[in-house]
Structures are given as structure tokens and as C-alpha cells.
Amino acid sequence: MRAILVIFLGIVVFSCKETQVKSVTMKEDVSVLANDSLNGRKTGSTDEKKAAEYIAKRFSDIGLQPKGTDGYFQKFTFKASKNPHQEAEFTSEKNDSTETGENVVGYIDNKAENTVVVGAHFDHLGMGGEGSLYREGEAIHNGADDNASGVAMMLHLADSLQKKDSPKNNNYLFIAFSGEEEGLLGSNYFVKNPTINTKKITYMLNMDMVGRLNAENTLAVYGVGTSPILKQTVNANAGDLNIAENESGVGPSDHTSFYLADIPVLHFFTGQHEDYHKPSDDTEKVNFEGMEIVSNYIFNIIKDLDSQKKLPFRKTKNESEAVPDFKVTLG
């Protein structure tokens, strides 16, 4: 009997070791997503598809439930506009003039009434073209800061929020958006075709270009005016960060889609730099210690808001400044 028990315990221990998933660092995630092998993750490309599959695998390893329309994926078809000032159009038809992007969606179900959305876009510019600031021909635009950094931070937060001692008064929906560089396509599509009840979304957090925290620890936080408590919460948790706050819920990234659906938002951004939309935006230039600081800051905001009921939405004054065009120029 004793021998059988020893064998049983040995099998249990071995099984636990087999199912245990190695923790992945933000640096490792950025290194994969911003690798030359993905050719800049252009929306609708096979390389962007590979990036989406990597993110879905990471969601699965972390323990997130699939929350797309096809497992972790939510596909959408669009017709790209030849006019850089005109929004791309969604379409149900598939032909030679259309392209397909796909959001990647994972969920932590805490059996709560409301849900927090945490998002970051994973597409970039491919070999350049429209949107690139590089003027010397085609080259791989890896987009390490823009926006492999945001996706890596989202994955890091997902891992933290899955732990037993994490805030549990809300559910958490994590979305890696496709098509941001084409005009907020993925987030726009999700808001119009949600996989959860958007009336139960208490707020949305967006991370776009969060990998270049400077020596002054300056972090821009947009959307602090979209719900009454946000400004206080953002500043109360700042610690050593110097917060450059902006009240507007409208800006050149995916939080705008949620704000326009009357959902409070916060958008985090460590600032523009000389490598923005150029092939030189590579992994070795990312400040990973700074990313840890920003990630911990966002986690503390989530903890601070955990005791709140659904946050009330408030329109911000300068909404009209960026809404009509809906075309991305930054991030």
C-alpha cells in the first residue's frame, strides 16, 4: 500500500511539472513580435496571422478563456481605402480587393457583474508604405515600441490578473487589436460586433507605445476626464512617474472606439521618438525596466478601481477635434 502511495504521489508531482508553463517576460514577448521573421506584422498579412497565433497561444498558456467568434480569434474583412484621409470600409464580401484582419480575444471570468477591457494593437506597417516616415525604400518595420510593447504589457497584466491574489470584483477581457494602423479597424469592429455585453464594460485600458519611458519617467495618460474618479486614481498611484494627463477620450489609438461607445477609457503612452514608424524601432531600444514600472502602475490602478461599481461615463470637451476623420496618425 505504501509503495502504491509513493508511486501515485510521484505521478502527481511529475504531472504538475509537465503542465507547469514557464513564465514569459515582456522582453521575450517583444523579441518574438518584433522579430524580422514577422516582416512588420502588416494587417491582413500571413505574418500578422502568425503574430495572432502567437498571442492566442500565450492567452491559452496564461489560462484565459477564448472569447472571440472562432476560439480566440475575431475575424473581419475590409476594403482598404486608396485615399489616406478616408476610412477603410468593413464588408461581408471576400475578393481580390478585400483583406482580412483578426482580433485576438481572451477572458478571465470572475463571475462578476462588470468587465474591464485591457487592449493593445499588434499590427504594424509591414515593409513600410503609407504611414512610414522612412524615405529610403522598403524595409522591415518591426514596431518594437509600436506596438509589440503594448501587447507584451497586456500579456504581463493578464498573467498578473489571473493569479489568486489579484483583484476579483470584475471580469477581464483582453483584446489584441488588428488594423489599428489602417484606422482603428479592429477596435471599431469589436465595438460594433462585441463578444460580450458592452453595457457591462466598466472601463477600457489601452496601451500603445509604452516601451520608451524616458529619464524623467514621463508617462502620458489620456482619458482622465471620461469618468469622474479617473483623474484622482491616475494621480494617486503615480509613485515616481511624472504623469502628463489629458482629459480627452479621443485620440489616435484604439481607446477612441470605446470612448465613442460611451465607455470610460484610459490610454497609456510613453512618448514619441525618432524611431517612430521607421525600421529602427527595434527591440534593443525598448526600456524594459521602464515597462515594468508602467505595468505595475496600471495594475495598481486596476486594484484601486476594483472596489468601485460600474464607472459612470462622462463626455470630454475636445471630442470633436479628432472624431470626423477617424484616421490613425500616431501609434
mmCIF file of N, CA and C in Angstrom, residues 73-188:
data_model
loop_
_atom_site.group_PDB
_atom_site.id
_atom_site.type_symbol
_atom_site.label_atom_id
_atom_site.label_comp_id
_atom_site.label_asym_id
_atom_site.label_seq_id
_atom_site.Cartn_x
_atom_site.Cartn_y
_atom_site.Cartn_z
ATOM 1 N N PHE A 73 -10.076 34.012 -31.840
ATOM 2 C CA PHE A 73 -9.999 34.941 -32.966
ATOM 3 C C PHE A 73 -11.354 35.561 -33.311
ATOM 4 N N GLN A 74 -11.304 36.814 -33.723
ATOM 5 C CA GLN A 74 -12.470 37.519 -34.254
ATOM 6 C C GLN A 74 -12.043 38.145 -35.584
ATOM 7 N N LYS A 75 -12.428 37.510 -36.674
ATOM 8 C CA LYS A 75 -12.000 37.977 -37.991
ATOM 9 C C LYS A 75 -12.935 39.053 -38.520
ATOM 10 N N PHE A 76 -12.377 39.944 -39.329
ATOM 11 C CA PHE A 76 -13.179 40.950 -40.021
ATOM 12 C C PHE A 76 -12.566 41.203 -41.395
ATOM 13 N N THR A 77 -13.434 41.443 -42.361
ATOM 14 C CA THR A 77 -12.995 41.704 -43.731
ATOM 15 C C THR A 77 -13.213 43.174 -44.046
ATOM 16 N N PHE A 78 -12.248 43.780 -44.697
ATOM 17 C CA PHE A 78 -12.354 45.212 -45.006
ATOM 18 C C PHE A 78 -11.773 45.501 -46.377
ATOM 19 N N LYS A 79 -12.224 46.613 -46.929
ATOM 20 C CA LYS A 79 -11.693 47.100 -48.192
ATOM 21 C C LYS A 79 -10.855 48.323 -47.878
ATOM 22 N N ALA A 80 -9.553 48.209 -48.078
ATOM 23 C CA ALA A 80 -8.644 49.309 -47.765
ATOM 24 C C ALA A 80 -8.902 50.481 -48.700
ATOM 25 N N SER A 81 -8.873 51.690 -48.137
ATOM 26 C CA SER A 81 -9.092 52.890 -48.935
ATOM 27 C C SER A 81 -7.799 53.343 -49.593
ATOM 28 N N LYS A 82 -7.877 53.747 -50.856
ATOM 29 C CA LYS A 82 -6.719 54.306 -51.552
ATOM 30 C C LYS A 82 -6.489 55.756 -51.152
ATOM 31 N N ASN A 83 -7.523 56.364 -50.580
ATOM 32 C CA ASN A 83 -7.419 57.742 -50.101
ATOM 33 C C ASN A 83 -6.940 57.716 -48.656
ATOM 34 N N PRO A 84 -5.755 58.260 -48.336
ATOM 35 C CA PRO A 84 -5.221 58.187 -46.975
ATOM 36 C C PRO A 84 -6.055 58.935 -45.953
ATOM 37 N N HIS A 85 -6.987 59.780 -46.413
ATOM 38 C CA HIS A 85 -7.829 60.546 -45.488
ATOM 39 C C HIS A 85 -9.235 59.961 -45.371
ATOM 40 N N GLN A 86 -9.430 58.795 -45.965
ATOM 41 C CA GLN A 86 -10.735 58.155 -45.934
ATOM 42 C C GLN A 86 -10.661 56.850 -45.160
ATOM 43 N N GLU A 87 -11.665 56.617 -44.339
ATOM 44 C CA GLU A 87 -11.686 55.411 -43.509
ATOM 45 C C GLU A 87 -11.904 54.160 -44.354
ATOM 46 N N ALA A 88 -11.217 53.077 -44.011
ATOM 47 C CA ALA A 88 -11.447 51.796 -44.677
ATOM 48 C C ALA A 88 -12.854 51.308 -44.364
ATOM 49 N N GLU A 89 -13.414 50.498 -45.246
ATOM 50 C CA GLU A 89 -14.788 50.040 -45.093
ATOM 51 C C GLU A 89 -14.829 48.552 -44.765
ATOM 52 N N PHE A 90 -15.670 48.195 -43.768
ATOM 53 C CA PHE A 90 -15.913 46.786 -43.496
ATOM 54 C C PHE A 90 -16.832 46.225 -44.575
ATOM 55 N N THR A 91 -16.659 44.957 -44.900
ATOM 56 C CA THR A 91 -17.501 44.325 -45.908
ATOM 57 C C THR A 91 -17.669 42.851 -45.574
ATOM 58 N N SER A 92 -18.784 42.288 -45.993
ATOM 59 C CA SER A 92 -19.013 40.854 -45.788
ATOM 60 C C SER A 92 -18.501 40.040 -46.973
ATOM 61 N N GLU A 93 -18.125 40.731 -48.050
ATOM 62 C CA GLU A 93 -17.637 40.054 -49.249
ATOM 63 C C GLU A 93 -16.133 39.816 -49.167
ATOM 64 N N LYS A 94 -15.691 38.709 -49.730
ATOM 65 C CA LYS A 94 -14.261 38.414 -49.825
ATOM 66 C C LYS A 94 -13.883 38.301 -51.296
ATOM 67 N N ASN A 95 -12.973 39.154 -51.735
ATOM 68 C CA ASN A 95 -12.495 39.096 -53.113
ATOM 69 C C ASN A 95 -11.083 39.668 -53.170
ATOM 70 N N ASP A 96 -10.586 39.883 -54.383
ATOM 71 C CA ASP A 96 -9.199 40.324 -54.542
ATOM 72 C C ASP A 96 -8.944 41.720 -53.989
ATOM 73 N N SER A 97 -10.011 42.506 -53.810
ATOM 74 C CA SER A 97 -9.833 43.878 -53.325
ATOM 75 C C SER A 97 -10.034 44.008 -51.818
ATOM 76 N N THR A 98 -10.296 42.882 -51.147
ATOM 77 C CA THR A 98 -10.519 42.927 -49.701
ATOM 78 C C THR A 98 -9.381 42.239 -48.951
ATOM 79 N N GLU A 99 -9.278 42.580 -47.679
ATOM 80 C CA GLU A 99 -8.286 41.969 -46.800
ATOM 81 C C GLU A 99 -8.976 41.533 -45.514
ATOM 82 N N THR A 100 -8.366 40.604 -44.798
ATOM 83 C CA THR A 100 -8.944 40.094 -43.557
ATOM 84 C C THR A 100 -7.976 40.292 -42.400
ATOM 85 N N GLY A 101 -8.446 40.969 -41.383
ATOM 86 C CA GLY A 101 -7.697 41.100 -40.140
ATOM 87 C C GLY A 101 -8.364 40.256 -39.072
ATOM 88 N N GLU A 102 -7.704 40.089 -37.949
ATOM 89 C CA GLU A 102 -8.343 39.347 -36.866
ATOM 90 C C GLU A 102 -7.850 39.831 -35.513
ATOM 91 N N ASN A 103 -8.825 40.170 -34.668
ATOM 92 C CA ASN A 103 -8.522 40.460 -33.275
ATOM 93 C C ASN A 103 -8.288 39.144 -32.538
ATOM 94 N N VAL A 104 -7.555 39.215 -31.434
ATOM 95 C CA VAL A 104 -7.340 38.049 -30.578
ATOM 96 C C VAL A 104 -7.915 38.397 -29.207
ATOM 97 N N VAL A 105 -8.845 37.568 -28.717
ATOM 98 C CA VAL A 105 -9.638 37.934 -27.544
ATOM 99 C C VAL A 105 -9.602 36.823 -26.494
ATOM 100 N N GLY A 106 -9.201 37.174 -25.272
ATOM 101 C CA GLY A 106 -9.171 36.230 -24.155
ATOM 102 C C GLY A 106 -9.881 36.803 -22.944
ATOM 103 N N TYR A 107 -10.304 35.938 -22.031
ATOM 104 C CA TYR A 107 -11.223 36.359 -20.967
ATOM 105 C C TYR A 107 -10.883 35.696 -19.640
ATOM 106 N N ILE A 108 -10.951 36.473 -18.580
ATOM 107 C CA ILE A 108 -10.914 35.949 -17.212
ATOM 108 C C ILE A 108 -12.305 36.138 -16.628
ATOM 109 N N ASP A 109 -12.985 35.044 -16.352
ATOM 110 C CA ASP A 109 -14.350 35.081 -15.830
ATOM 111 C C ASP A 109 -14.318 34.934 -14.314
ATOM 112 N N ASN A 110 -14.476 36.046 -13.618
ATOM 113 C CA ASN A 110 -14.535 36.035 -12.158
ATOM 114 C C ASN A 110 -15.969 35.973 -11.640
ATOM 115 N N LYS A 111 -16.917 35.684 -12.552
ATOM 116 C CA LYS A 111 -18.347 35.622 -12.206
ATOM 117 C C LYS A 111 -18.831 36.961 -11.648
ATOM 118 N N ALA A 112 -18.223 38.033 -12.123
ATOM 119 C CA ALA A 112 -18.583 39.373 -11.668
ATOM 120 C C ALA A 112 -19.634 39.976 -12.603
ATOM 121 N N GLU A 113 -20.251 41.056 -12.156
ATOM 122 C CA GLU A 113 -21.288 41.701 -12.967
ATOM 123 C C GLU A 113 -20.686 42.477 -14.133
ATOM 124 N N ASN A 114 -19.547 43.137 -13.883
ATOM 125 C CA ASN A 114 -18.955 44.019 -14.886
ATOM 126 C C ASN A 114 -17.583 43.528 -15.347
ATOM 127 N N THR A 115 -17.133 44.084 -16.457
ATOM 128 C CA THR A 115 -15.887 43.642 -17.082
ATOM 129 C C THR A 115 -14.989 44.827 -17.411
ATOM 130 N N VAL A 116 -13.702 44.660 -17.156
ATOM 131 C CA VAL A 116 -12.673 45.618 -17.559
ATOM 132 C C VAL A 116 -12.054 45.116 -18.861
ATOM 133 N N VAL A 117 -11.939 45.987 -19.852
ATOM 134 C CA VAL A 117 -11.270 45.635 -21.109
ATOM 135 C C VAL A 117 -9.842 46.167 -21.076
ATOM 136 N N VAL A 118 -8.885 45.307 -21.396
ATOM 137 C CA VAL A 118 -7.473 45.696 -21.491
ATOM 138 C C VAL A 118 -7.028 45.396 -22.916
ATOM 139 N N GLY A 119 -6.577 46.428 -23.642
ATOM 140 C CA GLY A 119 -6.287 46.227 -25.053
ATOM 141 C C GLY A 119 -4.979 46.834 -25.525
ATOM 142 N N ALA A 120 -4.504 46.317 -26.655
ATOM 143 C CA ALA A 120 -3.311 46.842 -27.325
ATOM 144 C C ALA A 120 -3.316 46.315 -28.757
ATOM 145 N N HIS A 121 -2.952 47.150 -29.712
ATOM 146 C CA HIS A 121 -2.919 46.662 -31.099
ATOM 147 C C HIS A 121 -1.611 45.942 -31.381
ATOM 148 N N PHE A 122 -1.679 44.919 -32.254
ATOM 149 C CA PHE A 122 -0.474 44.137 -32.544
ATOM 150 C C PHE A 122 -0.013 44.263 -33.991
ATOM 151 N N ASP A 123 -0.783 44.939 -34.834
ATOM 152 C CA ASP A 123 -0.364 45.145 -36.217
ATOM 153 C C ASP A 123 0.672 46.262 -36.307
ATOM 154 N N HIS A 124 1.397 46.303 -37.416
ATOM 155 C CA HIS A 124 2.304 47.429 -37.672
ATOM 156 C C HIS A 124 2.330 47.699 -39.182
ATOM 157 N N LEU A 125 3.417 48.203 -39.710
ATOM 158 C CA LEU A 125 3.446 48.745 -41.070
ATOM 159 C C LEU A 125 4.047 47.811 -42.116
ATOM 160 N N GLY A 126 4.385 46.608 -41.737
ATOM 161 C CA GLY A 126 4.970 45.699 -42.714
ATOM 162 C C GLY A 126 6.313 46.193 -43.218
ATOM 163 N N MET A 127 6.413 46.377 -44.512
ATOM 164 C CA MET A 127 7.648 46.850 -45.143
ATOM 165 C C MET A 127 7.669 48.367 -45.299
ATOM 166 N N GLY A 128 6.702 49.038 -44.698
ATOM 167 C CA GLY A 128 6.663 50.500 -44.780
ATOM 168 C C GLY A 128 5.435 50.973 -45.522
ATOM 169 N N GLY A 129 5.628 51.731 -46.593
ATOM 170 C CA GLY A 129 4.491 52.227 -47.359
ATOM 171 C C GLY A 129 3.817 53.382 -46.653
ATOM 172 N N GLU A 130 2.502 53.506 -46.890
ATOM 173 C CA GLU A 130 1.755 54.599 -46.270
ATOM 174 C C GLU A 130 1.868 54.528 -44.748
ATOM 175 N N GLY A 131 2.144 55.645 -44.142
ATOM 176 C CA GLY A 131 2.304 55.697 -42.693
ATOM 177 C C GLY A 131 3.749 55.676 -42.250
ATOM 178 N N SER A 132 4.637 55.173 -43.099
ATOM 179 C CA SER A 132 6.055 55.135 -42.742
ATOM 180 C C SER A 132 6.689 56.507 -42.897
ATOM 181 N N LEU A 133 7.620 56.812 -42.010
ATOM 182 C CA LEU A 133 8.390 58.055 -42.102
ATOM 183 C C LEU A 133 9.785 57.793 -42.660
ATOM 184 N N TYR A 134 9.998 56.589 -43.141
ATOM 185 C CA TYR A 134 11.284 56.194 -43.729
ATOM 186 C C TYR A 134 11.246 56.477 -45.223
ATOM 187 N N ARG A 135 12.274 57.111 -45.749
ATOM 188 C CA ARG A 135 12.254 57.586 -47.134
ATOM 189 C C ARG A 135 13.308 56.923 -48.020
ATOM 190 N N GLU A 136 13.798 55.757 -47.619
ATOM 191 C CA GLU A 136 14.865 55.120 -48.386
ATOM 192 C C GLU A 136 14.447 53.762 -48.938
ATOM 193 N N GLY A 137 13.196 53.642 -49.329
ATOM 194 C CA GLY A 137 12.719 52.401 -49.931
ATOM 195 C C GLY A 137 12.111 51.454 -48.918
ATOM 196 N N GLU A 138 11.814 50.241 -49.366
ATOM 197 C CA GLU A 138 11.183 49.247 -48.499
ATOM 198 C C GLU A 138 12.170 48.694 -47.476
ATOM 199 N N ALA A 139 11.675 48.476 -46.272
ATOM 200 C CA ALA A 139 12.469 47.860 -45.204
ATOM 201 C C ALA A 139 11.499 47.350 -44.149
ATOM 202 N N ILE A 140 11.892 46.320 -43.442
ATOM 203 C CA ILE A 140 11.025 45.772 -42.394
ATOM 204 C C ILE A 140 10.866 46.784 -41.269
ATOM 205 N N HIS A 141 9.606 47.073 -40.942
ATOM 206 C CA HIS A 141 9.275 47.939 -39.808
ATOM 207 C C HIS A 141 8.812 47.032 -38.669
ATOM 208 N N ASN A 142 9.698 46.729 -37.738
ATOM 209 C CA ASN A 142 9.387 45.736 -36.702
ATOM 210 C C ASN A 142 8.431 46.236 -35.624
ATOM 211 N N GLY A 143 8.364 47.542 -35.414
ATOM 212 C CA GLY A 143 7.407 48.077 -34.448
ATOM 213 C C GLY A 143 7.566 47.507 -33.055
ATOM 214 N N ALA A 144 8.777 47.559 -32.519
ATOM 215 C CA ALA A 144 9.012 47.030 -31.168
ATOM 216 C C ALA A 144 8.262 47.856 -30.128
ATOM 217 N N ASP A 145 8.410 49.176 -30.212
ATOM 218 C CA ASP A 145 7.640 50.036 -29.309
ATOM 219 C C ASP A 145 6.201 50.142 -29.793
ATOM 220 N N ASP A 146 6.031 50.223 -31.107
ATOM 221 C CA ASP A 146 4.716 50.424 -31.725
ATOM 222 C C ASP A 146 4.283 49.179 -32.490
ATOM 223 N N ASN A 147 3.634 48.170 -31.927
ATOM 224 C CA ASN A 147 3.205 48.219 -30.544
ATOM 225 C C ASN A 147 3.394 46.851 -29.894
ATOM 226 N N ALA A 148 4.539 46.236 -30.210
ATOM 227 C CA ALA A 148 4.870 44.998 -29.503
ATOM 228 C C ALA A 148 4.960 45.255 -28.006
ATOM 229 N N SER A 149 5.386 46.463 -27.632
ATOM 230 C CA SER A 149 5.491 46.802 -26.206
ATOM 231 C C SER A 149 4.133 46.764 -25.519
ATOM 232 N N GLY A 150 3.109 47.317 -26.176
ATOM 233 C CA GLY A 150 1.771 47.320 -25.590
ATOM 234 C C GLY A 150 1.194 45.927 -25.448
ATOM 235 N N VAL A 151 1.420 45.077 -26.450
ATOM 236 C CA VAL A 151 0.928 43.696 -26.391
ATOM 237 C C VAL A 151 1.631 42.928 -25.278
ATOM 238 N N ALA A 152 2.944 43.100 -25.170
ATOM 239 C CA ALA A 152 3.701 42.421 -24.110
ATOM 240 C C ALA A 152 3.213 42.847 -22.731
ATOM 241 N N MET A 153 2.909 44.131 -22.575
ATOM 242 C CA MET A 153 2.410 44.615 -21.288
ATOM 243 C C MET A 153 1.014 44.074 -21.007
ATOM 244 N N MET A 154 0.180 43.996 -22.027
ATOM 245 C CA MET A 154 -1.147 43.409 -21.862
ATOM 246 C C MET A 154 -1.038 41.951 -21.405
ATOM 247 N N LEU A 155 -0.135 41.185 -22.009
ATOM 248 C CA LEU A 155 0.067 39.787 -21.620
ATOM 249 C C LEU A 155 0.583 39.680 -20.190
ATOM 250 N N HIS A 156 1.465 40.586 -19.814
ATOM 251 C CA HIS A 156 2.007 40.615 -18.453
ATOM 252 C C HIS A 156 0.892 40.894 -17.446
ATOM 253 N N LEU A 157 0.010 41.827 -17.777
ATOM 254 C CA LEU A 157 -1.117 42.142 -16.898
ATOM 255 C C LEU A 157 -2.098 40.975 -16.831
ATOM 256 N N ALA A 158 -2.317 40.310 -17.953
ATOM 257 C CA ALA A 158 -3.205 39.143 -17.960
ATOM 258 C C ALA A 158 -2.683 38.065 -17.022
ATOM 259 N N ASP A 159 -1.391 37.834 -17.066
ATOM 260 C CA ASP A 159 -0.769 36.846 -16.189
ATOM 261 C C ASP A 159 -0.940 37.243 -14.726
ATOM 262 N N SER A 160 -0.749 38.522 -14.424
ATOM 263 C CA SER A 160 -0.885 39.012 -13.042
ATOM 264 C C SER A 160 -2.327 38.924 -12.562
ATOM 265 N N LEU A 161 -3.282 39.253 -13.431
ATOM 266 C CA LEU A 161 -4.690 39.275 -13.041
ATOM 267 C C LEU A 161 -5.299 37.879 -12.965
ATOM 268 N N GLN A 162 -4.591 36.890 -13.449
ATOM 269 C CA GLN A 162 -5.048 35.503 -13.361
ATOM 270 C C GLN A 162 -4.667 34.864 -12.028
ATOM 271 N N LYS A 163 -3.777 35.490 -11.292
ATOM 272 C CA LYS A 163 -3.296 34.913 -10.036
ATOM 273 C C LYS A 163 -4.360 35.014 -8.938
ATOM 274 N N LYS A 164 -4.218 34.147 -7.926
ATOM 275 C CA LYS A 164 -5.231 34.036 -6.871
ATOM 276 C C LYS A 164 -5.413 35.320 -6.078
ATOM 277 N N ASP A 165 -4.330 36.061 -5.845
ATOM 278 C CA ASP A 165 -4.407 37.250 -5.003
ATOM 279 C C ASP A 165 -4.678 38.523 -5.802
ATOM 280 N N SER A 166 -5.117 38.391 -7.045
ATOM 281 C CA SER A 166 -5.394 39.557 -7.887
ATOM 282 C C SER A 166 -6.806 40.083 -7.633
ATOM 283 N N PRO A 167 -7.109 41.308 -8.068
ATOM 284 C CA PRO A 167 -8.460 41.866 -7.901
ATOM 285 C C PRO A 167 -9.506 41.005 -8.608
ATOM 286 N N LYS A 168 -10.609 40.692 -7.903
ATOM 287 C CA LYS A 168 -11.588 39.739 -8.432
ATOM 288 C C LYS A 168 -13.002 40.308 -8.562
ATOM 289 N N ASN A 169 -13.191 41.601 -8.358
ATOM 290 C CA ASN A 169 -14.542 42.155 -8.394
ATOM 291 C C ASN A 169 -15.026 42.494 -9.801
ATOM 292 N N ASN A 170 -14.166 42.300 -10.798
ATOM 293 C CA ASN A 170 -14.547 42.465 -12.200
ATOM 294 C C ASN A 170 -14.034 41.273 -13.005
ATOM 295 N N ASN A 171 -14.666 41.029 -14.131
ATOM 296 C CA ASN A 171 -14.096 40.128 -15.130
ATOM 297 C C ASN A 171 -13.098 40.937 -15.961
ATOM 298 N N TYR A 172 -12.250 40.249 -16.724
ATOM 299 C CA TYR A 172 -11.253 40.948 -17.548
ATOM 300 C C TYR A 172 -11.261 40.393 -18.965
ATOM 301 N N LEU A 173 -11.395 41.291 -19.921
ATOM 302 C CA LEU A 173 -11.358 40.925 -21.332
ATOM 303 C C LEU A 173 -10.109 41.535 -21.957
ATOM 304 N N PHE A 174 -9.272 40.688 -22.526
ATOM 305 C CA PHE A 174 -8.016 41.137 -23.134
ATOM 306 C C PHE A 174 -8.140 41.035 -24.652
ATOM 307 N N ILE A 175 -7.859 42.145 -25.334
ATOM 308 C CA ILE A 175 -8.005 42.170 -26.790
ATOM 309 C C ILE A 175 -6.730 42.693 -27.440
ATOM 310 N N ALA A 176 -6.144 41.864 -28.307
ATOM 311 C CA ALA A 176 -5.058 42.320 -29.178
ATOM 312 C C ALA A 176 -5.713 42.720 -30.494
ATOM 313 N N PHE A 177 -5.676 44.009 -30.803
ATOM 314 C CA PHE A 177 -6.400 44.534 -31.954
ATOM 315 C C PHE A 177 -5.574 44.458 -33.232
ATOM 316 N N SER A 178 -6.230 44.057 -34.303
ATOM 317 C CA SER A 178 -5.660 44.140 -35.644
ATOM 318 C C SER A 178 -6.111 45.461 -36.278
ATOM 319 N N GLY A 179 -5.376 45.904 -37.286
ATOM 320 C CA GLY A 179 -5.845 47.012 -38.117
ATOM 321 C C GLY A 179 -5.824 48.390 -37.503
ATOM 322 N N GLU A 180 -5.088 48.589 -36.419
ATOM 323 C CA GLU A 180 -5.029 49.935 -35.831
ATOM 324 C C GLU A 180 -4.363 50.912 -36.778
ATOM 325 N N GLU A 181 -3.282 50.473 -37.408
ATOM 326 C CA GLU A 181 -2.538 51.358 -38.306
ATOM 327 C C GLU A 181 -3.340 51.712 -39.562
ATOM 328 N N GLU A 182 -4.371 50.923 -39.866
ATOM 329 C CA GLU A 182 -5.232 51.185 -41.021
ATOM 330 C C GLU A 182 -6.385 52.118 -40.672
ATOM 331 N N GLY A 183 -6.511 52.486 -39.396
ATOM 332 C CA GLY A 183 -7.594 53.365 -38.975
ATOM 333 C C GLY A 183 -8.468 52.794 -37.883
ATOM 334 N N LEU A 184 -7.855 52.215 -36.846
ATOM 335 C CA LEU A 184 -8.580 51.666 -35.682
ATOM 336 C C LEU A 184 -9.588 50.588 -36.089
ATOM 337 N N LEU A 185 -9.268 49.809 -37.096
ATOM 338 C CA LEU A 185 -10.242 48.862 -37.647
ATOM 339 C C LEU A 185 -10.671 47.802 -36.646
ATOM 340 N N GLY A 186 -9.713 47.168 -35.985
ATOM 341 C CA GLY A 186 -10.045 46.065 -35.093
ATOM 342 C C GLY A 186 -10.890 46.483 -33.909
ATOM 343 N N SER A 187 -10.534 47.597 -33.287
ATOM 344 C CA SER A 187 -11.310 48.065 -32.129
ATOM 345 C C SER A 187 -12.686 48.562 -32.558
ATOM 346 N N ASN A 188 -12.738 49.231 -33.701
ATOM 347 C CA ASN A 188 -14.013 49.697 -34.241
ATOM 348 C C ASN A 188 -14.931 48.512 -34.522
#
